[in-house]
CSV table of C-alpha atoms and ligand atoms in Angstrom, one decimal:
chain,number,residue,atom,x,y,z
T,1,UNK,CA,14.8,-55.8,-48.7
T,2,UNK,CA,17.8,-55.3,-46.3
T,3,UNK,CA,16.8,-56.3,-42.8
T,4,UNK,CA,16.7,-53.6,-40.2
T,5,UNK,CA,19.8,-53.5,-38.0
T,6,UNK,CA,17.8,-53.9,-34.8
T,7,UNK,CA,17.0,-57.5,-35.8
T,8,UNK,CA,20.6,-58.3,-34.9
T,9,UNK,CA,20.5,-56.6,-31.5
T,10,UNK,CA,19.6,-58.3,-28.2
T,11,UNK,CA,20.2,-58.0,-24.5
T,12,UNK,CA,22.4,-60.2,-22.4
T,13,UNK,CA,23.3,-60.7,-18.8
T,14,UNK,CA,26.9,-59.8,-18.2
T,15,UNK,CA,27.6,-62.6,-15.7
T,16,UNK,CA,29.5,-65.3,-17.8
T,17,UNK,CA,28.0,-68.1,-15.7
T,18,UNK,CA,24.5,-67.0,-16.7
T,19,UNK,CA,24.8,-65.0,-20.0
T,20,UNK,CA,21.1,-65.3,-20.5
T,21,UNK,CA,19.8,-63.5,-23.6
T,22,UNK,CA,16.7,-61.4,-24.1
T,23,UNK,CA,14.9,-59.6,-26.9
T,24,UNK,CA,15.7,-56.0,-27.6
T,25,UNK,CA,12.0,-55.1,-27.0
T,26,UNK,CA,12.2,-56.2,-23.3
T,27,UNK,CA,12.5,-53.7,-20.5
T,28,UNK,CA,15.2,-54.9,-18.1
T,29,UNK,CA,17.3,-53.3,-15.5
T,30,UNK,CA,18.6,-56.6,-14.1
T,31,UNK,CA,18.7,-60.2,-15.2
T,32,UNK,CA,15.5,-62.0,-14.3
T,33,UNK,CA,17.5,-65.2,-13.8
T,34,UNK,CA,20.5,-64.1,-11.7
T,35,UNK,CA,20.0,-60.4,-10.9
T,36,UNK,CA,23.2,-59.4,-12.9
T,37,UNK,CA,23.5,-56.3,-15.0
T,38,UNK,CA,22.3,-56.3,-18.6
T,39,UNK,CA,24.2,-55.3,-21.7
T,40,UNK,CA,22.9,-54.3,-25.1
T,41,UNK,CA,24.6,-56.8,-27.5
T,42,UNK,CA,24.9,-57.3,-31.2
T,43,UNK,CA,25.5,-60.0,-33.7
T,44,UNK,CA,28.3,-58.0,-35.2
T,45,UNK,CA,29.1,-60.5,-37.9
T,46,UNK,CA,25.6,-60.0,-39.4
T,47,UNK,CA,25.8,-56.2,-39.3
T,48,UNK,CA,27.3,-53.7,-41.8
T,49,UNK,CA,30.2,-52.7,-39.5
T,50,UNK,CA,32.2,-49.9,-41.2
T,51,UNK,CA,35.6,-51.1,-42.5
T,52,UNK,CA,37.2,-48.1,-40.8
T,53,UNK,CA,36.2,-45.5,-38.3
T,54,UNK,CA,36.9,-42.7,-40.8
T,55,UNK,CA,33.7,-43.7,-42.6
T,56,UNK,CA,31.6,-42.5,-39.7
T,57,UNK,CA,33.3,-39.1,-39.8
T,58,UNK,CA,31.8,-38.7,-43.3
T,59,UNK,CA,28.4,-38.3,-41.6
T,60,UNK,CA,29.4,-34.7,-41.0
T,61,UNK,CA,28.9,-34.0,-44.7
T,62,UNK,CA,25.2,-34.7,-44.1
T,63,UNK,CA,24.7,-32.6,-41.0
T,64,UNK,CA,21.4,-31.1,-42.2
T,65,UNK,CA,20.0,-34.6,-41.3
T,66,UNK,CA,19.3,-34.6,-37.6
T,67,UNK,CA,20.7,-38.1,-37.1
T,68,UNK,CA,23.9,-37.3,-38.9
T,69,UNK,CA,24.1,-34.1,-36.9
T,70,UNK,CA,23.7,-35.9,-33.5
T,71,UNK,CA,27.0,-36.6,-31.8
T,72,UNK,CA,25.3,-39.9,-30.7
T,73,UNK,CA,23.6,-41.1,-33.8
T,74,UNK,CA,26.2,-40.3,-36.3
T,75,UNK,CA,27.8,-43.4,-34.8
T,76,UNK,CA,24.6,-45.5,-35.2
T,77,UNK,CA,26.6,-48.3,-36.8
T,78,UNK,CA,28.3,-48.9,-33.4
T,79,UNK,CA,25.0,-48.9,-31.4
T,80,UNK,CA,22.5,-50.3,-33.8
T,81,UNK,CA,19.8,-51.4,-31.4
T,82,UNK,CA,17.0,-49.4,-33.2
T,83,UNK,CA,16.4,-48.4,-36.8
T,84,UNK,CA,18.1,-45.0,-37.2
T,85,UNK,CA,14.9,-43.2,-38.3
T,86,UNK,CA,13.4,-44.0,-34.9
T,87,UNK,CA,16.3,-42.8,-32.8
T,88,UNK,CA,15.5,-39.8,-30.6
T,89,UNK,CA,17.7,-36.8,-30.8
T,90,UNK,CA,17.6,-33.2,-29.5
T,91,UNK,CA,21.0,-32.3,-30.9
T,92,UNK,CA,23.1,-33.9,-28.2
T,93,UNK,CA,26.8,-34.5,-28.4
T,94,UNK,CA,28.1,-31.3,-30.1
T,95,UNK,CA,31.0,-31.4,-27.7
T,96,UNK,CA,34.7,-30.7,-28.1
T,97,UNK,CA,38.0,-32.1,-27.2
T,98,UNK,CA,40.2,-29.2,-26.3
T,99,UNK,CA,43.8,-28.9,-25.1
T,100,UNK,CA,44.3,-27.0,-21.9
T,101,UNK,CA,48.0,-26.1,-21.3
T,102,UNK,CA,47.2,-24.3,-18.0
T,103,UNK,CA,45.7,-27.5,-16.6
T,104,UNK,CA,48.5,-29.6,-18.2
T,105,UNK,CA,51.1,-27.5,-16.3
T,106,UNK,CA,49.0,-28.0,-13.1
T,107,UNK,CA,48.9,-31.8,-13.4
T,108,UNK,CA,52.5,-32.0,-14.6
T,109,UNK,CA,52.3,-33.2,-18.2
T,110,UNK,CA,53.9,-31.5,-21.2
T,111,UNK,CA,52.1,-28.8,-23.1
T,112,UNK,CA,49.6,-30.3,-25.5
T,113,UNK,CA,49.4,-33.6,-23.7
T,114,UNK,CA,46.3,-32.9,-21.6
T,115,UNK,CA,43.0,-32.7,-23.5
T,116,UNK,CA,39.6,-32.0,-21.9
T,117,UNK,CA,36.5,-33.6,-23.3
T,118,UNK,CA,34.0,-30.8,-22.6
T,119,UNK,CA,30.6,-32.5,-22.2
T,120,UNK,CA,29.1,-29.4,-20.6
T,121,UNK,CA,28.2,-28.3,-24.1
T,122,UNK,CA,25.3,-30.8,-24.3
T,123,UNK,CA,21.7,-29.4,-24.5
T,124,UNK,CA,21.1,-29.9,-20.7
T,125,UNK,CA,24.7,-29.1,-19.8
T,126,UNK,CA,26.1,-32.5,-19.0
T,127,UNK,CA,27.2,-35.8,-20.6
T,128,UNK,CA,23.9,-37.4,-19.5
T,129,UNK,CA,22.2,-36.3,-22.8
T,130,UNK,CA,24.3,-38.9,-24.7
T,131,UNK,CA,22.8,-41.6,-22.6
T,132,UNK,CA,19.3,-40.1,-22.6
T,133,UNK,CA,19.2,-40.2,-26.4
T,134,UNK,CA,19.8,-44.0,-26.1
T,135,UNK,CA,17.3,-44.6,-23.3
T,136,UNK,CA,14.6,-42.5,-25.0
T,137,UNK,CA,15.0,-44.4,-28.2
T,138,UNK,CA,14.5,-47.7,-26.4
T,139,UNK,CA,11.6,-46.2,-24.4
T,140,UNK,CA,10.0,-45.3,-27.7
T,141,UNK,CA,10.7,-48.8,-29.1
T,142,UNK,CA,8.8,-50.4,-26.2
T,143,UNK,CA,6.0,-47.8,-26.2
T,144,UNK,CA,6.6,-46.4,-22.7
T,145,UNK,CA,4.6,-43.3,-21.7
T,146,UNK,CA,6.4,-42.3,-18.5
T,147,UNK,CA,10.1,-42.3,-17.5
T,148,UNK,CA,11.7,-42.1,-14.0
T,149,UNK,CA,15.1,-41.6,-12.5
T,150,UNK,CA,16.8,-41.0,-9.2
T,151,UNK,CA,19.3,-38.3,-9.5
T,152,UNK,CA,22.0,-36.1,-8.0
T,153,UNK,CA,20.7,-33.6,-10.5
T,154,UNK,CA,22.1,-34.1,-14.0
T,155,UNK,CA,20.2,-37.2,-15.0
T,156,UNK,CA,17.0,-35.5,-13.8
T,157,UNK,CA,17.8,-32.3,-15.8
T,158,UNK,CA,18.5,-34.4,-18.9
T,159,UNK,CA,15.4,-36.6,-18.6
T,160,UNK,CA,13.2,-33.5,-18.0
T,161,UNK,CA,14.6,-31.8,-21.1
T,162,UNK,CA,14.1,-34.8,-23.4
T,163,UNK,CA,10.5,-35.1,-22.1
T,164,UNK,CA,9.7,-31.5,-22.7
T,165,UNK,CA,11.3,-31.2,-26.1
T,166,UNK,CA,10.2,-34.5,-27.6
T,167,UNK,CA,6.8,-34.8,-25.7
T,168,UNK,CA,7.2,-38.6,-26.0
T,169,UNK,CA,7.2,-39.3,-22.2
T,170,UNK,CA,6.3,-37.7,-18.9
T,171,UNK,CA,9.2,-37.3,-16.4
T,172,UNK,CA,9.1,-38.4,-12.8
T,173,UNK,CA,12.3,-37.6,-10.9
T,174,UNK,CA,13.4,-38.6,-7.4
T,175,UNK,CA,15.9,-36.5,-5.5
T,176,UNK,CA,17.3,-36.5,-2.0
T,177,UNK,CA,16.4,-33.6,0.2
T,178,UNK,CA,19.0,-30.7,0.1
T,179,UNK,CA,21.2,-32.8,-2.1
T,180,UNK,CA,21.0,-31.3,-5.5
T,181,UNK,CA,22.5,-28.0,-6.7
T,182,UNK,CA,20.2,-25.2,-7.7
T,183,UNK,CA,21.4,-25.1,-11.3
T,184,UNK,CA,20.2,-28.7,-11.8
T,185,UNK,CA,17.0,-28.4,-9.7
T,186,UNK,CA,16.0,-25.3,-11.6
T,187,UNK,CA,16.2,-27.2,-14.9
T,188,UNK,CA,13.9,-30.0,-13.8
T,189,UNK,CA,11.4,-27.6,-12.3
T,190,UNK,CA,11.5,-25.3,-15.4
T,191,UNK,CA,11.1,-28.3,-17.8
T,192,UNK,CA,8.0,-29.4,-15.9
T,193,UNK,CA,9.1,-32.7,-14.4
T,194,UNK,CA,7.1,-34.3,-11.6
T,195,UNK,CA,9.7,-33.8,-8.9
T,196,UNK,CA,9.6,-36.2,-5.9
T,197,UNK,CA,11.8,-35.1,-3.1
T,198,UNK,CA,12.4,-37.8,-0.5
T,199,UNK,CA,13.8,-37.6,2.9
T,200,UNK,CA,17.2,-39.2,2.3
T,201,UNK,CA,20.1,-39.1,-0.1
T,202,UNK,CA,20.8,-40.4,-3.7
T,203,UNK,CA,21.3,-44.0,-2.5
T,204,UNK,CA,17.9,-43.9,-0.8
T,205,UNK,CA,16.2,-42.3,-3.9
T,206,UNK,CA,17.8,-44.9,-6.2
T,207,UNK,CA,16.5,-47.8,-4.2
T,208,UNK,CA,13.0,-46.2,-4.1
T,209,UNK,CA,12.8,-45.4,-7.8
T,210,UNK,CA,13.6,-49.0,-8.7
T,211,UNK,CA,10.7,-50.2,-6.5
T,212,UNK,CA,8.3,-47.5,-7.7
T,213,UNK,CA,9.1,-47.9,-11.4
T,214,UNK,CA,8.5,-51.6,-11.1
T,215,UNK,CA,5.3,-51.2,-9.2
T,216,UNK,CA,3.8,-48.6,-11.5
T,217,UNK,CA,5.4,-49.8,-14.8
T,218,UNK,CA,7.4,-46.6,-15.3
T,219,UNK,CA,10.4,-46.8,-17.7
T,220,UNK,CA,13.6,-46.4,-15.7
T,221,UNK,CA,16.3,-44.3,-17.2
T,222,UNK,CA,19.1,-44.5,-14.6
T,223,UNK,CA,22.3,-46.1,-15.9
T,224,UNK,CA,21.2,-49.6,-15.0
T,225,UNK,CA,19.3,-49.1,-18.3
T,226,UNK,CA,21.7,-50.7,-20.8
T,227,UNK,CA,20.6,-48.3,-23.6
T,228,UNK,CA,21.8,-45.3,-21.5
T,229,UNK,CA,25.3,-46.8,-21.7
T,230,UNK,CA,25.1,-47.4,-25.4
T,231,UNK,CA,24.6,-43.7,-25.9
T,232,UNK,CA,27.4,-42.8,-23.5
T,233,UNK,CA,29.8,-45.0,-25.6
T,234,UNK,CA,29.8,-42.2,-28.2
T,235,UNK,CA,31.6,-39.8,-25.8
T,236,UNK,CA,34.7,-42.0,-26.5
T,237,UNK,CA,33.9,-42.3,-30.2
T,238,UNK,CA,34.0,-38.5,-30.4
T,239,UNK,CA,37.3,-38.4,-28.4
T,240,UNK,CA,38.8,-40.8,-31.0
T,241,UNK,CA,37.3,-38.8,-33.9
T,242,UNK,CA,38.8,-35.6,-32.5
T,243,UNK,CA,42.2,-37.3,-32.4
T,244,UNK,CA,42.0,-38.4,-36.0
T,245,UNK,CA,41.1,-41.9,-34.8
T,246,UNK,CA,44.4,-42.3,-32.8
T,247,UNK,CA,44.1,-43.9,-29.4
T,248,UNK,CA,45.2,-41.7,-26.4
T,249,UNK,CA,47.2,-43.2,-23.5
T,250,UNK,CA,44.8,-42.4,-20.8
T,251,UNK,CA,41.1,-41.7,-20.3
T,252,UNK,CA,40.3,-40.3,-16.9
T,253,UNK,CA,36.7,-40.0,-15.6
T,254,UNK,CA,35.0,-39.2,-12.3
T,255,UNK,CA,33.1,-42.2,-10.8
T,256,UNK,CA,29.7,-41.9,-9.2
T,257,UNK,CA,27.1,-44.5,-10.3
T,258,UNK,CA,29.8,-45.8,-12.6
T,259,UNK,CA,27.8,-45.6,-15.8
T,260,UNK,CA,30.4,-43.6,-17.8
T,261,UNK,CA,33.3,-45.8,-16.9
T,262,UNK,CA,31.3,-48.9,-17.8
T,263,UNK,CA,30.2,-47.4,-21.1
T,264,UNK,CA,33.7,-46.3,-22.0
T,265,UNK,CA,35.1,-49.8,-21.3
T,266,UNK,CA,32.4,-51.3,-23.5
T,267,UNK,CA,33.1,-48.8,-26.3
T,268,UNK,CA,36.8,-49.6,-26.4
T,269,UNK,CA,36.3,-53.4,-26.0
T,270,UNK,CA,33.9,-53.5,-28.9
T,271,UNK,CA,36.0,-51.3,-31.2
T,272,UNK,CA,39.0,-53.5,-30.4
T,273,UNK,CA,37.0,-56.7,-31.0
T,274,UNK,CA,35.8,-55.3,-34.3
T,275,UNK,CA,39.4,-54.6,-35.4
T,276,UNK,CA,38.7,-50.8,-35.6
T,277,UNK,CA,41.3,-49.8,-33.1
T,278,UNK,CA,44.7,-51.4,-32.6
T,279,UNK,CA,44.9,-51.0,-28.8
T,280,UNK,CA,42.8,-49.9,-25.8
T,281,UNK,CA,43.7,-46.8,-23.7
T,282,UNK,CA,44.1,-47.1,-19.9
T,283,UNK,CA,41.2,-46.0,-17.9
T,284,UNK,CA,41.4,-44.2,-14.5
T,285,UNK,CA,38.2,-43.9,-12.5
T,286,UNK,CA,38.3,-41.1,-9.8
T,287,UNK,CA,36.1,-41.2,-6.7
T,288,UNK,CA,35.6,-38.4,-4.3
T,289,UNK,CA,37.2,-39.4,-1.0
T,290,UNK,CA,33.8,-38.9,0.7
T,291,UNK,CA,32.0,-41.3,-1.7
T,292,UNK,CA,34.7,-43.8,-2.4
T,293,UNK,CA,33.0,-47.2,-2.5
T,294,UNK,CA,34.8,-48.3,-5.7
T,295,UNK,CA,38.1,-47.2,-4.4
T,296,UNK,CA,37.7,-48.9,-1.0
T,297,UNK,CA,36.4,-52.2,-2.6
T,298,UNK,CA,39.2,-52.3,-5.1
T,299,UNK,CA,42.1,-51.2,-2.9
T,300,UNK,CA,41.1,-52.4,0.6
T,301,UNK,CA,39.1,-55.5,-0.3
T,302,UNK,CA,40.9,-56.5,-3.5
T,303,UNK,CA,37.7,-56.6,-5.5
T,304,UNK,CA,38.1,-57.3,-9.2
T,305,UNK,CA,36.2,-58.6,-12.2
T,306,UNK,CA,37.6,-62.1,-11.7
T,307,UNK,CA,36.4,-63.5,-15.0
T,308,UNK,CA,32.8,-62.2,-14.3
T,309,UNK,CA,32.7,-63.6,-10.7
T,310,UNK,CA,33.6,-60.6,-8.5
T,311,UNK,CA,33.4,-61.6,-4.8
T,312,UNK,CA,29.8,-60.9,-3.9
T,313,UNK,CA,30.4,-61.6,-0.2
T,314,UNK,CA,33.0,-58.9,0.0
T,315,UNK,CA,30.6,-56.4,-1.5
T,316,UNK,CA,27.7,-57.5,0.8
T,317,UNK,CA,30.0,-57.3,3.8
T,318,UNK,CA,31.2,-53.8,2.8
T,319,UNK,CA,27.7,-52.5,2.6
T,320,UNK,CA,26.7,-54.1,5.9
T,321,UNK,CA,29.6,-52.4,7.6
T,322,UNK,CA,28.7,-49.1,5.9
T,323,UNK,CA,25.1,-49.4,7.2
T,324,UNK,CA,26.2,-50.5,10.7
T,325,UNK,CA,28.5,-47.4,10.9
T,326,UNK,CA,25.7,-45.2,9.5
T,327,UNK,CA,28.2,-44.0,6.8
T,328,UNK,CA,26.7,-41.7,4.2
T,329,UNK,CA,28.3,-40.3,1.1
T,330,UNK,CA,29.5,-36.7,1.6
T,331,UNK,CA,31.4,-34.5,-0.9
T,332,UNK,CA,31.2,-31.0,-2.4
T,333,UNK,CA,31.1,-32.9,-5.7
T,334,UNK,CA,27.3,-33.5,-5.2
T,335,UNK,CA,27.0,-35.2,-8.6
T,336,UNK,CA,29.1,-38.1,-7.4
T,337,UNK,CA,27.9,-38.2,-3.8
T,338,UNK,CA,27.0,-41.8,-4.1
T,339,UNK,CA,27.9,-44.8,-1.9
T,340,UNK,CA,26.1,-47.6,-3.7
T,341,UNK,CA,27.1,-47.4,-7.4
T,342,UNK,CA,24.6,-49.4,-9.4
T,343,UNK,CA,27.1,-50.3,-12.2
T,344,UNK,CA,29.8,-51.6,-9.9
T,345,UNK,CA,30.3,-54.9,-11.7
T,346,UNK,CA,30.2,-53.4,-15.2
T,347,UNK,CA,32.9,-50.9,-14.0
T,348,UNK,CA,35.0,-53.8,-12.7
T,349,UNK,CA,34.7,-55.3,-16.2
T,350,UNK,CA,35.7,-52.0,-17.8
T,351,UNK,CA,38.8,-51.8,-15.5
T,352,UNK,CA,39.7,-55.3,-16.6
T,353,UNK,CA,39.3,-54.5,-20.3
T,354,UNK,CA,41.2,-51.2,-20.0
T,355,UNK,CA,44.0,-52.1,-17.6
T,356,UNK,CA,42.3,-49.5,-15.4
T,357,UNK,CA,43.0,-48.0,-12.0
T,358,UNK,CA,40.9,-46.3,-9.4
T,359,UNK,CA,41.9,-43.4,-7.2
T,360,UNK,CA,40.2,-41.1,-4.7
T,361,UNK,CA,40.6,-37.3,-4.4
T,362,UNK,CA,39.7,-34.9,-1.6
T,363,UNK,CA,37.3,-32.0,-1.9
T,364,UNK,CA,40.2,-29.6,-1.6
T,365,UNK,CA,42.0,-31.3,-4.5
T,366,UNK,CA,38.7,-31.2,-6.6
T,367,UNK,CA,38.2,-27.5,-6.0
T,368,UNK,CA,41.8,-26.5,-6.7
T,369,UNK,CA,41.7,-28.5,-10.0
T,370,UNK,CA,38.3,-27.0,-10.9
T,371,UNK,CA,39.8,-23.5,-10.5
T,372,UNK,CA,42.7,-24.4,-12.7
T,373,UNK,CA,40.4,-25.8,-15.4
T,374,UNK,CA,38.2,-22.7,-15.1
T,375,UNK,CA,41.1,-20.4,-15.5
T,376,UNK,CA,41.6,-22.1,-18.9
T,377,UNK,CA,38.1,-21.1,-19.9
T,378,UNK,CA,36.4,-24.4,-19.7
T,379,UNK,CA,34.1,-24.1,-16.7
T,380,UNK,CA,33.1,-27.3,-15.1
T,381,UNK,CA,31.2,-28.4,-12.0
T,382,UNK,CA,33.1,-29.9,-9.0
T,383,UNK,CA,32.5,-33.6,-9.9
T,384,UNK,CA,34.0,-33.1,-13.4
T,385,UNK,CA,37.2,-31.7,-11.9
T,386,UNK,CA,37.8,-34.9,-10.0
T,387,UNK,CA,39.2,-36.3,-13.3
T,388,UNK,CA,41.8,-33.5,-13.4
T,389,UNK,CA,42.6,-33.8,-9.7
T,390,UNK,CA,43.0,-37.6,-10.2
T,391,UNK,CA,45.3,-37.1,-13.2
T,392,UNK,CA,47.5,-34.8,-11.1
T,393,UNK,CA,47.9,-37.5,-8.5
T,394,UNK,CA,48.6,-40.2,-11.1
T,395,UNK,CA,51.4,-38.0,-12.6
T,396,UNK,CA,52.8,-37.4,-9.1
T,397,UNK,CA,52.7,-41.2,-8.4
T,398,UNK,CA,54.7,-41.7,-11.6
T,399,UNK,CA,51.9,-43.9,-13.2
T,400,UNK,CA,51.3,-41.3,-15.9
T,401,UNK,CA,54.4,-40.2,-17.7
T,402,UNK,CA,54.5,-36.4,-18.5
T,403,UNK,CA,54.9,-37.3,-22.2
T,404,UNK,CA,51.7,-39.4,-22.3
T,405,UNK,CA,48.5,-38.2,-23.9
T,406,UNK,CA,45.8,-37.8,-21.3
T,407,UNK,CA,42.1,-37.2,-21.9
T,408,UNK,CA,40.1,-36.0,-18.9
T,409,UNK,CA,36.3,-36.0,-19.3
T,410,UNK,CA,34.6,-32.8,-18.0
T,411,UNK,CA,31.2,-34.2,-17.4
T,412,UNK,CA,29.1,-31.2,-16.5
T,413,UNK,CA,29.0,-27.4,-17.0
T,414,UNK,CA,30.2,-24.8,-14.5
T,415,UNK,CA,26.8,-23.2,-14.2
T,416,UNK,CA,25.3,-26.4,-12.8
T,417,UNK,CA,26.7,-25.5,-9.4
T,418,UNK,CA,27.5,-21.8,-9.1
T,419,UNK,CA,27.4,-22.0,-5.2
T,420,UNK,CA,30.6,-24.1,-5.1
T,421,UNK,CA,32.4,-21.8,-7.5
T,422,UNK,CA,31.4,-18.6,-5.8
T,423,UNK,CA,32.3,-20.0,-2.3
T,424,UNK,CA,35.8,-20.9,-3.6
T,425,UNK,CA,36.5,-17.4,-5.0
T,426,UNK,CA,34.6,-15.4,-2.3
T,427,UNK,CA,36.0,-12.8,0.0
T,428,UNK,CA,33.2,-13.7,2.4
T,429,UNK,CA,34.8,-15.9,5.0
T,430,UNK,CA,31.4,-16.9,6.4
T,431,UNK,CA,30.2,-18.2,3.1
T,432,UNK,CA,33.5,-20.0,2.6
T,433,UNK,CA,33.2,-21.7,5.9
T,434,UNK,CA,29.6,-22.6,5.5
T,435,UNK,CA,29.9,-24.1,2.0
T,436,UNK,CA,33.4,-25.4,1.9
T,437,UNK,CA,35.0,-25.3,5.4
T,438,UNK,CA,32.4,-27.7,6.6
T,439,UNK,CA,33.8,-30.2,4.1
T,440,UNK,CA,37.4,-29.9,5.2
T,441,UNK,CA,38.4,-27.4,2.5
T,442,UNK,CA,40.9,-25.1,4.2
T,443,UNK,CA,42.2,-22.8,1.5
T,444,UNK,CA,41.5,-21.5,-2.0
T,445,UNK,CA,44.9,-21.3,-3.5
T,446,UNK,CA,43.7,-20.4,-6.9
T,447,UNK,CA,40.9,-18.0,-5.9
T,448,UNK,CA,40.2,-15.0,-8.1
T,449,UNK,CA,38.8,-12.7,-5.5
T,450,UNK,CA,36.6,-9.7,-6.2
T,451,UNK,CA,38.3,-6.4,-5.2
T,452,UNK,CA,36.2,-4.3,-2.8
T,453,UNK,CA,36.3,-0.6,-3.6
T,454,UNK,CA,34.2,2.4,-2.4
T,455,UNK,CA,32.0,3.9,-5.0
T,456,UNK,CA,34.5,6.8,-5.7
T,457,UNK,CA,36.2,7.4,-9.0
T,458,UNK,CA,39.7,8.0,-7.5
T,459,UNK,CA,39.5,4.8,-5.4
T,460,UNK,CA,38.3,2.7,-8.4
T,461,UNK,CA,41.1,4.1,-10.7
T,462,UNK,CA,43.6,3.4,-7.9
T,463,UNK,CA,42.4,-0.1,-7.4
T,464,UNK,CA,42.5,-0.9,-11.2
T,465,UNK,CA,46.1,0.5,-11.4
T,466,UNK,CA,47.1,-1.6,-8.5
T,467,UNK,CA,45.7,-4.9,-9.6
T,468,UNK,CA,45.8,-4.9,-13.4
X,501,LIG,N1,29.9,-36.1,-13.3
X,501,LIG,C1,28.7,-35.5,-13.3
X,501,LIG,C2,28.6,-34.1,-13.6
X,501,LIG,C3,27.6,-36.3,-13.0
X,501,LIG,O1,26.4,-35.7,-13.0
X,501,LIG,C4,27.7,-37.7,-12.7
X,501,LIG,C5,26.6,-38.5,-12.3
X,501,LIG,C6,29.0,-38.2,-12.7
X,501,LIG,C7,30.1,-37.4,-13.0
X,501,LIG,C8,29.2,-39.6,-12.4
X,501,LIG,O2,29.0,-40.4,-13.5
X,501,LIG,O3,27.4,-42.1,-12.5
X,501,LIG,O4,28.4,-42.4,-14.8
X,501,LIG,O5,29.8,-42.6,-12.7
X,501,LIG,N2,25.4,-38.0,-12.0
X,501,LIG,C9,24.2,-38.9,-11.8
X,501,LIG,C10,23.0,-38.0,-11.8
X,501,LIG,C11,24.3,-39.8,-10.8
X,501,LIG,O6,22.0,-38.4,-11.2
X,501,LIG,O7,23.0,-37.0,-12.4
X,501,LIG,P1,28.6,-42.0,-13.4
């Protein structure tokens, strides 16, 4: 009998000085020996790795099979930590890579050179479903009955959806007070999650959920969970698939808790090691200026992977200064309003693997980019547009050439945060000031304002003649 692929999967601490290994059936969010982050790892030489990525595309021919249909599990050969028949799917990953020439013009690259990976098409409306399919599969493997997360909204929406659809686990979600948009909160409430709102922000909720899940033995699905990141690798597999397995020049992604950037780096590193791609694209991680820990640490403190030994003292000192100054994350892009990213070291590793860069963008830049993306028909939430705003700055800087192929990841759907969108386009100055002015946004250069007309036929006809 052929051995099951999960026999060749294990977990490993990412710190090279430690590199401790653990069984796949263990539940770990940090290395018990040194506290480092944990990877899912594979004995690739004992696994049936496809000779070419094109083989995986052939799964499409079997789409009536739910695992072949899933945009995550049709790449099972590249994340084989559980037998495929046990992998959890709710139909995630049916997402598209689409050109947007309006946004290309806005950022300053040639027509056809900007592509948007639209993860808003996932069942819960964000990229998180890719990772949740992975985490749920591992949770099932270890027999968990409850799962928890702290969230700025999308992880909690995704966890709640997977719980209610699969009925495998019960959801417990931790959110900061007043910190999550109604689109996302409404999902968690509707899907029936136990919703714990604490007096604090995401960073507080994250610290608490780690303590609580350990004390109560609840399975943690935040992106410190290595199997979340295995699922998120497939976002990049789908990008490559859509490009006929050609490697783009740039991948640009918003950075919050830094799970995506870490997962993308691992995906490309593994494909390259396995000889499945000839080169690795460059990665740009974009922080919001009001939640820019990664940017500050990399640019102001010179933090880097350093062969797996990033300077811990610099990080500790940075957080101590942050606490002493009472500095809290603050941005209209509430999804990435995070000051203590849990995947910091994995992201540094990804930047190393992908010759990556980190930039920050203001809320004004985010909202203007979001409006340009929306005008092209791909509605996204503010955090997602950070990728496009960052791309624009990188072109202006001259780091991205107008002829290069750029992929920006749109991480979440427009309807996740309608308040931000309406406030940008509104004619109501009070609303604009309250929602956006308070965050330093001064103008809405690309606003599509509603036309106010009295309820009289002549006036309506006149207005339409004037404006259309
Ligand atoms: N974009 C969206 C729409 C998000 O929801 C998040 C993270 C990010 C980007 C950042 O991704 O953490 O991998 O760097 N949202 C988390 C949540 C934190 O709780 O939903 P990251």
